[in-house]
Short mmCIF file of C-alpha atoms in Angstrom, two decimals:
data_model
loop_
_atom_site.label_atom_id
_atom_site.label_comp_id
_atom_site.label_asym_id
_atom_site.label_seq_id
_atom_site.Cartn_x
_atom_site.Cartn_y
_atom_site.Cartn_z
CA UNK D 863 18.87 160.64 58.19
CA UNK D 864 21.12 158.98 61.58
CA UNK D 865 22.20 155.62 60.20
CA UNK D 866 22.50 152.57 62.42
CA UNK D 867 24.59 153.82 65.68
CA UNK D 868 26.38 150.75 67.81
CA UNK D 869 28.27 151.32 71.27
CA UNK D 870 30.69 150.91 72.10
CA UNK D 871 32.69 150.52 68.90
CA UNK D 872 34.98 148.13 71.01
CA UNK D 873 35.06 146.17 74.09
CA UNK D 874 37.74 144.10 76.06
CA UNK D 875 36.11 142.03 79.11
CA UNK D 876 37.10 139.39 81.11
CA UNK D 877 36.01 136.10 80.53
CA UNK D 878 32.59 135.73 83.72
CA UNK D 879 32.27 139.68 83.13
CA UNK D 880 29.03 140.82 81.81
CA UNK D 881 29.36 143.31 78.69
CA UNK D 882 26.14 145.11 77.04
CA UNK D 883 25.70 146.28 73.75
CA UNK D 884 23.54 148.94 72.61
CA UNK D 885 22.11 149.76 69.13
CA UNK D 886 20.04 152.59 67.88
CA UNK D 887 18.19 151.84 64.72
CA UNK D 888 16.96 154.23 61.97
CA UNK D 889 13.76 155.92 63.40
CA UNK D 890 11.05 154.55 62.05
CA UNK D 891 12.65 151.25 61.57
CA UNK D 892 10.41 148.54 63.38
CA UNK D 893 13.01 145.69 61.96
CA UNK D 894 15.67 145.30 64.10
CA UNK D 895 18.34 142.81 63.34
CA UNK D 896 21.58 141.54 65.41
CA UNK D 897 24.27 139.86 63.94
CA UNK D 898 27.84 138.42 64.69
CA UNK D 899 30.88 137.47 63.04
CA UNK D 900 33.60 135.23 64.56
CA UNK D 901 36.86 135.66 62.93
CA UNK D 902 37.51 134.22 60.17
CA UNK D 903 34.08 132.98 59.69
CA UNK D 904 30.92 134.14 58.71
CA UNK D 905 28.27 136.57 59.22
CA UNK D 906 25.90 134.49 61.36
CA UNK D 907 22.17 135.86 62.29
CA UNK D 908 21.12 135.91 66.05
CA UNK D 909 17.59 137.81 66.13
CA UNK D 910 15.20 139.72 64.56
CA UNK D 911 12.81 142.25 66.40
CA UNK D 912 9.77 143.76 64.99
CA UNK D 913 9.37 146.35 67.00
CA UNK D 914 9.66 145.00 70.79
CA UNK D 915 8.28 141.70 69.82
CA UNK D 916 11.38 138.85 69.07
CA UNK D 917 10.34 137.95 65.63
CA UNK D 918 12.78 135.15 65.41
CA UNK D 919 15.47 134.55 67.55
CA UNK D 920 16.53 131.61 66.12
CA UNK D 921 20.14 132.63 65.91
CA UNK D 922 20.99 133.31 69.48
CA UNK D 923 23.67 130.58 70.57
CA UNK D 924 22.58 130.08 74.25
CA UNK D 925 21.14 131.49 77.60
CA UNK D 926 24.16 133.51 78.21
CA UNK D 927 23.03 135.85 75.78
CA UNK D 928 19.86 138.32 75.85
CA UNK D 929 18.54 141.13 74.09
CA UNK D 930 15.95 143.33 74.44
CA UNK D 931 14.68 145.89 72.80
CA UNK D 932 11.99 148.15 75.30
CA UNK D 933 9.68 150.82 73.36
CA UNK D 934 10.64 149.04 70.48
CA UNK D 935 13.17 151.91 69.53
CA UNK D 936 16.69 151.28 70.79
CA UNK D 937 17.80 147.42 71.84
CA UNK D 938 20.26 145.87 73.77
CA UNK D 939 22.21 142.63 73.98
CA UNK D 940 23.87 141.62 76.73
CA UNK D 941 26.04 138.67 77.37
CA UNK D 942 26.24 136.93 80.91
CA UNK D 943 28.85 135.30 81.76
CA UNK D 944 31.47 136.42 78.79
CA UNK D 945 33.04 132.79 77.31
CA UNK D 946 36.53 133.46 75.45
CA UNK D 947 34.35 131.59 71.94
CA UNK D 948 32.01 134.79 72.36
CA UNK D 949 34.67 137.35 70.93
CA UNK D 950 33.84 138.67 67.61
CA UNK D 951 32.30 141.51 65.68
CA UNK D 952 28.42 141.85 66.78
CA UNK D 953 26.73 144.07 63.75
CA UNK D 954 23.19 145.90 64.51
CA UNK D 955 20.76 146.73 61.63
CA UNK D 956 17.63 148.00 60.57
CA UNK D 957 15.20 147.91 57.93
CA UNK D 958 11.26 149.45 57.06
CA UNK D 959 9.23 146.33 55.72
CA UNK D 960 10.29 143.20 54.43
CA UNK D 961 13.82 144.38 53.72
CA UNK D 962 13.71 143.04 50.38
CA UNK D 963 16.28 146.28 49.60
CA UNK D 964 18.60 144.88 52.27
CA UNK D 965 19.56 146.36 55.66
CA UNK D 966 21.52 149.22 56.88
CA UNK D 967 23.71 148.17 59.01
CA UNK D 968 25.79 149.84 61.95
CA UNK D 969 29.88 149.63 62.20
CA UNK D 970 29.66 146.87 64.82
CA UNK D 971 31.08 146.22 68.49
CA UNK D 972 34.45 144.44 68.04
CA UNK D 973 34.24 142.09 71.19
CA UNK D 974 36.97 140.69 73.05
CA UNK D 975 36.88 138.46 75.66
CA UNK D 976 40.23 137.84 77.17
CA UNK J 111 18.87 124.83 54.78
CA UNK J 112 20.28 127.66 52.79
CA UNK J 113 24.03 127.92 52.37
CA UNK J 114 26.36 130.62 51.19
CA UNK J 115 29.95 129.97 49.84
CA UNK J 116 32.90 132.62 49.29
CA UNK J 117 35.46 129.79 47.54
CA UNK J 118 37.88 133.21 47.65
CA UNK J 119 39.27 134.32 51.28
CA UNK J 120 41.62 136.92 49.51
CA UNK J 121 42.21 138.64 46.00
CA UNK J 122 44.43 141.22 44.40
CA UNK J 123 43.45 143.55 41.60
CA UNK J 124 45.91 146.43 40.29
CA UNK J 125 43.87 150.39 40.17
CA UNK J 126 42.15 150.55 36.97
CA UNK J 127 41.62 146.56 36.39
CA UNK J 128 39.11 144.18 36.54
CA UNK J 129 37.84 141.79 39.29
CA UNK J 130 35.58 139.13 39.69
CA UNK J 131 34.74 137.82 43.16
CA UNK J 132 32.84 134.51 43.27
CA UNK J 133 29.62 133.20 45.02
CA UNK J 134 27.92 130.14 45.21
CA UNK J 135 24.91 129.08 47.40
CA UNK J 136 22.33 126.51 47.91
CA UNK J 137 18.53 126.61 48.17
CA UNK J 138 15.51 124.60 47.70
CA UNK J 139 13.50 128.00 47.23
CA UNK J 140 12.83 129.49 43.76
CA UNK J 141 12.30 132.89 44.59
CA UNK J 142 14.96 134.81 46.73
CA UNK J 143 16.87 137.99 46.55
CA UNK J 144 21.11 137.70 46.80
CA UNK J 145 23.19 140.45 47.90
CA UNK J 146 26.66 141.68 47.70
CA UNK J 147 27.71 143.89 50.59
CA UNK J 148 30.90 145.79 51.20
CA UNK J 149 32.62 146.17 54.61
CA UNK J 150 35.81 149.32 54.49
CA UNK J 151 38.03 149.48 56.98
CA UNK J 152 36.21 152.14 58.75
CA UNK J 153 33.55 148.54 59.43
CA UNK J 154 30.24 149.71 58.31
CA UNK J 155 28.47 147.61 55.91
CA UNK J 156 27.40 149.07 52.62
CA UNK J 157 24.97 147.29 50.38
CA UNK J 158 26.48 146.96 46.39
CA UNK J 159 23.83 145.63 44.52
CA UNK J 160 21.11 143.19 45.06
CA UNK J 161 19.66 140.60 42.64
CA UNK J 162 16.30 139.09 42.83
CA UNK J 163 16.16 135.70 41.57
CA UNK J 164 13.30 136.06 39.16
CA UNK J 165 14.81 138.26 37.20
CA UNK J 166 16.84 136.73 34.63
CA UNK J 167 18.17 140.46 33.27
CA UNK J 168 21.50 140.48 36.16
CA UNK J 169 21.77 143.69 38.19
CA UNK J 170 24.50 146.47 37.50
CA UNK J 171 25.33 149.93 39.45
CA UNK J 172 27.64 151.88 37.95
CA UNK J 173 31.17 149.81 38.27
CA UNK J 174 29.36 147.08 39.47
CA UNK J 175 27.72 144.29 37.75
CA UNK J 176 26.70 140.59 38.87
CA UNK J 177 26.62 137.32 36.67
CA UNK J 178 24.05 135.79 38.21
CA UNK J 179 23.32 131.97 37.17
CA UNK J 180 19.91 130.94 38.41
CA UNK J 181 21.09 127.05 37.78
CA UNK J 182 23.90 127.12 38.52
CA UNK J 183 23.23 128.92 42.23
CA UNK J 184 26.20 131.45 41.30
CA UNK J 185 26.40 134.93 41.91
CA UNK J 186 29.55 136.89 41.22
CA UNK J 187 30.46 140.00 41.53
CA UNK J 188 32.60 142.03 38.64
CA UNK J 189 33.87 145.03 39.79
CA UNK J 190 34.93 147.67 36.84
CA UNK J 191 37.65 150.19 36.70
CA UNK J 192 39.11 149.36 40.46
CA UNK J 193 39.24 152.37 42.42
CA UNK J 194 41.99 152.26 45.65
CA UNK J 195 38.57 153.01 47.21
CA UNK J 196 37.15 149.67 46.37
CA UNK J 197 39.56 147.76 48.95
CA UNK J 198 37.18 145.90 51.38
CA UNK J 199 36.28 142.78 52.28
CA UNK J 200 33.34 142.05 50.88
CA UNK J 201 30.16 139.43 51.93
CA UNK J 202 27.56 137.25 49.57
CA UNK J 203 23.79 137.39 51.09
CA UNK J 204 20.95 135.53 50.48
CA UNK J 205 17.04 135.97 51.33
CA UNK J 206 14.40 134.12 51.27
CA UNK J 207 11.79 135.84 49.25
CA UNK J 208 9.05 136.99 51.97
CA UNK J 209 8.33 134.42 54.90
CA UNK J 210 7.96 135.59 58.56
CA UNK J 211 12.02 135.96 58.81
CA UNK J 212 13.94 138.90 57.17
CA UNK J 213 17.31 137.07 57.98
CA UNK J 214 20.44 137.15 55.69
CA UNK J 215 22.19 134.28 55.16
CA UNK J 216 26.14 135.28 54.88
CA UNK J 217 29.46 133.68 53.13
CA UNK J 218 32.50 133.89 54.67
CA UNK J 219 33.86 137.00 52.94
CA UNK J 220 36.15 137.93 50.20
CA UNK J 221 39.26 140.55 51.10
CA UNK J 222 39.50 142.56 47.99
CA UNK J 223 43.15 144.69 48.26
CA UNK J 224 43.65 147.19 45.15
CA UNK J 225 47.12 148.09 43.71
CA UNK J 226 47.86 151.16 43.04
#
């Protein structure tokens, strides 16, 4: 089966730009999961769809950021205005269920905000 | 709220050796499931093994076994027989057993470089 697909792989913006980020789960997946890690630090959680619905979007660190996820297949997170702080890796992943096997995650967008 | 700790930003191990890498956390919960995931170079993450918390017999694939220390809150990773292949930096997880969130709960990541 397609694993976890993220693009792009990498992005440079300038800080005020807008940059979107796309992720295409497993099919069949109705878990999706977004995740980012600052460098240096760790892997924090952002949100969790179940299907289109936000499950919990605890995670998300303020208004500048949104994600969607239409159909409930592919989703999208998109960050308006770009802040230098929001460069980091952003890591997309699925799951069937619970996910008490763990996730399968994509390669991740390597944001940089300059 | 749940915390992860990776005490061990970097380690060395020579091809053919022995490693441990080290993992502490903190919970109030008594059932949860802890995970060790490796990230290559090439950036995707790759699940290792997994551990859930009421099993007292600790999880092993292949090279890789855990020592997992309910009391404690430890869980580290010994990885067997290095491989050059085995160079990664590699993450400590923790889940809540069921609830309404799926979320992981990361460390901060040990690099693991392998000697040949």
């Amino acid at each position: 089966e397609a694993g976890v697909t993220q693009f792009p792989s990498h992005s440079v913006i300038e800080k005020g730009q807008t940059v979107t980020l796309r992720c295409d789960p497993i099919s069949g997946h109705d878990n999706l999961y977004w995740y980012r890690r600052v460098m240096g630090k760790e892997i924090k959680f952002l949100l969790h769809f179940v299907k289109e619905s936000k499950q919990d979007e605890s995670g998300m660190p303020n208004n500048r950021f949104l994600a969607e996820r239409t159909g409930g297949t592919y989703s999208t997170l998109k960050v308006q205005p770009a802040e230098l702080e929001d460069s980091g890796v952003y890591f997309c992943a699925s799951s069937q269920g619970q996910a008490s096997y763990g996730y399968t995650f994509g390669s991740g967008t390597r944001l940089t905000v300059v | 709220a749940q915390t992860v700790t990776q005490s061990q930003p970097e380690m060395s191990v020579q091809e053919a050796e022995t490693v441990t890498l080290s993992c502490t956390y903190d919970t109030s919960e008594s059932d949860y499931y802890l995970f060790w995931y490796k990230q290559p170079p090439s950036r995707q993450m790759i699940l290792v093994i997994r551990q859930e918390a009421y099993k007292q017999q600790n999880a092993t694939e292949n090279r890789f076994s855990v020592n997992f220390q309910k009391a404690a809150k430890s869980f580290s990773l010994k990885i067997s027989d290095s491989q050059l292949g085995d160079a990664a930096m590699y993450f400590c997880a923790y889940r809540d057993y069921g609830g309404a969130t799926n979320k992981l709960i990361f460390g901060t990541g040990t690099l693991l470089a392998v000697q040949p």
